[in-house]
Amino acid sequence: MPEDTTPAAPGVASEVGRLRTVMLHRPGNELRRLTPRNNDVLLFDGLPWVDRAQDEHDAFAAALRTHGVEVLYLTELLAETLADPAARAEAMDRTLTGIRLGDSLRAYLEGFLADHDPAQLAEVLTAGLAVAEIGRTKSLVTALSGPEDFVIEPLPNLLFTRDSSVWVQDRPVVTSLAMPARRRETQLTDLVYGFHPRFGGTERLHGPDREFLEGGDVLALADGVLAVGVGERTRPAGVERLARSVFERGLARTVLAVPIDQDRATMHLDTICTMVDVDAVVMYPNVAHRLAAVAVRPGADGELLISETAPFVVAAAEAMGIDELRVIDTGLDPITAEREQWDDGNNTLAIGPKLAVAYERNVETNSRLEAAGIEVIRIAGSELGSGRGGPRCMSCPISRDAL
Ligand SMILES: NC(=[NH2+])NCCC[C@H](N)C(=O)O
């Protein structure tokens, strides 16, 4: 019988249902823009060796494919999207609008980019554009800029496709990223979901201009139960907006708001806790005991019912309707745990119950996962990890089987 190549219908109701389709971004020329002068602003802790990062990423994608996962690439979807003139017009408009460029440079760039085919335009929108790469403009802005200054900022964090969109059931949530270096990413995911034939017509929730909400903070603990981290990135107002939109549409019945430390090391909930089984998480022990949650549920007339604060594991188990949420920790020695948390030991990507992708370097965490009965697919991440993101951050699940 010929192989069935029909793509799985979009829909994500859990963290651990069999993964069918995922969106990744293969690291590209945007990473070659990083220098010791701009890496902090661009949210990288070092300068990745890009060729090696690409090899590591290809191995990640291959491991997923080996396990039957369809891998979609954001830039390919974007290039296909930009073939639609309406999408292209919107992309140009969003990229060039704002107070930074000025009228002369904007007009110049409109002409300059008009010659770019969809793939080339996608490259500019992701890798950015420096003054040295464009011709002579009659703009004061470029006259007063250095050759390396960007007229279109590169997006090195596009690698972390988890953050710029997240599917809740069969709806894409286009997020609103808090850090200036990442804000433009969601213009791209919004375009893809709005115009690409594969998704066209799907209702998009939230959006780039809404309250801050990042996908790395959103965990689908169980069908109808979301946990959303609140910290450096996602803000309380972002969770409130998401809760209202998912309740109104019947996509969830409980949203747990989970305050996390406002630190670089714990920028998202998924840096300290990810799910590896229907009732188990791998969690950073140095915070596990004090992680708390407030449950938000739909009330009458669009009101939200807000619970008292409770320990996260207790609130989660109750919302999920299970006796206990099992916690596998990142190692008991606090220094090893801190090192492995920093290197994304907690940031696993489940591709099914008890089956997760993890960075090989987190030896202690991985062996604890295995001791707890989780099969670990190890990938290299020496270069990928320099932006502080692991397998979960680098993936946006679009389709998972129901449990
Ligand atoms: N879901 C995640 N944990 N994403 C990690 C994002 C890392 C990225 N460099 C940032 O600072 O935004």
PDB file of C-alpha atoms in Angstrom, residues 13-19 219-227 253 256 273-282 312-313 315-328 348-356 369 372-375 400-403:
ATOM      1  CA  ALA A  13      -4.135  19.163  23.407  1.00  0.00           C
ATOM      2  CA  SER A  14      -1.200  18.018  25.537  1.00  0.00           C
ATOM      3  CA  GLU A  15       2.567  18.156  25.995  1.00  0.00           C
ATOM      4  CA  VAL A  16       3.064  14.444  25.486  1.00  0.00           C
ATOM      5  CA  GLY A  17       0.617  13.160  22.876  1.00  0.00           C
ATOM      6  CA  ARG A  18       2.421  11.477  19.968  1.00  0.00           C
ATOM      7  CA  LEU A  19       4.063  14.318  18.032  1.00  0.00           C
ATOM      8  CA  LEU A 219       2.392  24.195  28.924  1.00  0.00           C
ATOM      9  CA  ALA A 220      -0.595  22.023  28.003  1.00  0.00           C
ATOM     10  CA  LEU A 221      -0.638  19.899  31.165  1.00  0.00           C
ATOM     11  CA  ALA A 222      -3.695  17.944  30.018  1.00  0.00           C
ATOM     12  CA  ASP A 223      -6.566  18.334  27.572  1.00  0.00           C
ATOM     13  CA  GLY A 224      -8.237  21.590  28.676  1.00  0.00           C
ATOM     14  CA  VAL A 225      -5.586  22.492  31.266  1.00  0.00           C
ATOM     15  CA  LEU A 226      -2.862  25.037  30.551  1.00  0.00           C
ATOM     16  CA  ALA A 227      -0.083  26.218  32.855  1.00  0.00           C
ATOM     17  CA  ARG A 253     -11.341  24.906  31.327  1.00  0.00           C
ATOM     18  CA  LEU A 256      -2.833  27.958  35.946  1.00  0.00           C
ATOM     19  CA  CYS A 273       9.738  22.351  34.082  1.00  0.00           C
ATOM     20  CA  THR A 274       8.661  20.242  31.104  1.00  0.00           C
ATOM     21  CA  MET A 275       6.425  17.205  30.835  1.00  0.00           C
ATOM     22  CA  VAL A 276       7.800  13.784  30.002  1.00  0.00           C
ATOM     23  CA  ASP A 277       4.754  11.615  30.643  1.00  0.00           C
ATOM     24  CA  VAL A 278       1.008  12.073  31.054  1.00  0.00           C
ATOM     25  CA  ASP A 279       1.542  12.538  34.798  1.00  0.00           C
ATOM     26  CA  ALA A 280       5.218  13.438  35.122  1.00  0.00           C
ATOM     27  CA  VAL A 281       7.442  16.482  34.772  1.00  0.00           C
ATOM     28  CA  VAL A 282      11.161  16.998  34.925  1.00  0.00           C
ATOM     29  CA  PHE A 312       2.128  24.192  41.711  1.00  0.00           C
ATOM     30  CA  VAL A 313       2.177  20.381  41.850  1.00  0.00           C
ATOM     31  CA  ALA A 315      -2.865  22.832  41.764  1.00  0.00           C
ATOM     32  CA  ALA A 316      -1.710  21.017  38.616  1.00  0.00           C
ATOM     33  CA  ALA A 317      -2.796  17.551  39.802  1.00  0.00           C
ATOM     34  CA  GLU A 318      -6.169  18.907  40.848  1.00  0.00           C
ATOM     35  CA  ALA A 319      -6.770  20.651  37.530  1.00  0.00           C
ATOM     36  CA  MET A 320      -5.598  17.580  35.609  1.00  0.00           C
ATOM     37  CA  GLY A 321      -7.815  15.290  37.659  1.00  0.00           C
ATOM     38  CA  ILE A 322      -4.985  12.995  38.757  1.00  0.00           C
ATOM     39  CA  ASP A 323      -3.822  11.972  42.236  1.00  0.00           C
ATOM     40  CA  GLU A 324      -0.294  13.194  41.870  1.00  0.00           C
ATOM     41  CA  LEU A 325       1.950  14.957  39.388  1.00  0.00           C
ATOM     42  CA  ARG A 326       5.213  13.006  39.538  1.00  0.00           C
ATOM     43  CA  VAL A 327       8.339  15.130  39.728  1.00  0.00           C
ATOM     44  CA  ILE A 328      11.628  13.903  38.310  1.00  0.00           C
ATOM     45  CA  THR A 348      12.919  18.420  27.070  1.00  0.00           C
ATOM     46  CA  LEU A 349      10.661  17.868  24.078  1.00  0.00           C
ATOM     47  CA  ALA A 350       8.297  14.936  24.519  1.00  0.00           C
ATOM     48  CA  ILE A 351       7.519  13.170  21.276  1.00  0.00           C
ATOM     49  CA  GLY A 352       5.208  10.746  23.009  1.00  0.00           C
ATOM     50  CA  PRO A 353       4.525   9.591  26.566  1.00  0.00           C
ATOM     51  CA  LYS A 354       7.806   8.477  28.214  1.00  0.00           C
ATOM     52  CA  LEU A 355       9.833   9.472  25.134  1.00  0.00           C
ATOM     53  CA  ALA A 356      11.708  12.776  25.099  1.00  0.00           C
ATOM     54  CA  LEU A 369      14.955  10.544  33.514  1.00  0.00           C
ATOM     55  CA  ALA A 372      12.286   7.011  36.054  1.00  0.00           C
ATOM     56  CA  GLY A 373      11.417   5.029  32.923  1.00  0.00           C
ATOM     57  CA  ILE A 374      11.669   7.788  30.324  1.00  0.00           C
ATOM     58  CA  GLU A 375      13.420   6.970  27.056  1.00  0.00           C
ATOM     59  CA  ARG A 400      -0.059  15.823  18.384  1.00  0.00           C
ATOM     60  CA  ASP A 401      -2.271  12.754  18.681  1.00  0.00           C
ATOM     61  CA  ALA A 402      -4.935  12.831  21.357  1.00  0.00           C
ATOM     62  CA  LEU A 403      -3.960  10.810  24.402  1.00  0.00           C
TER      63      LEU A 403
END
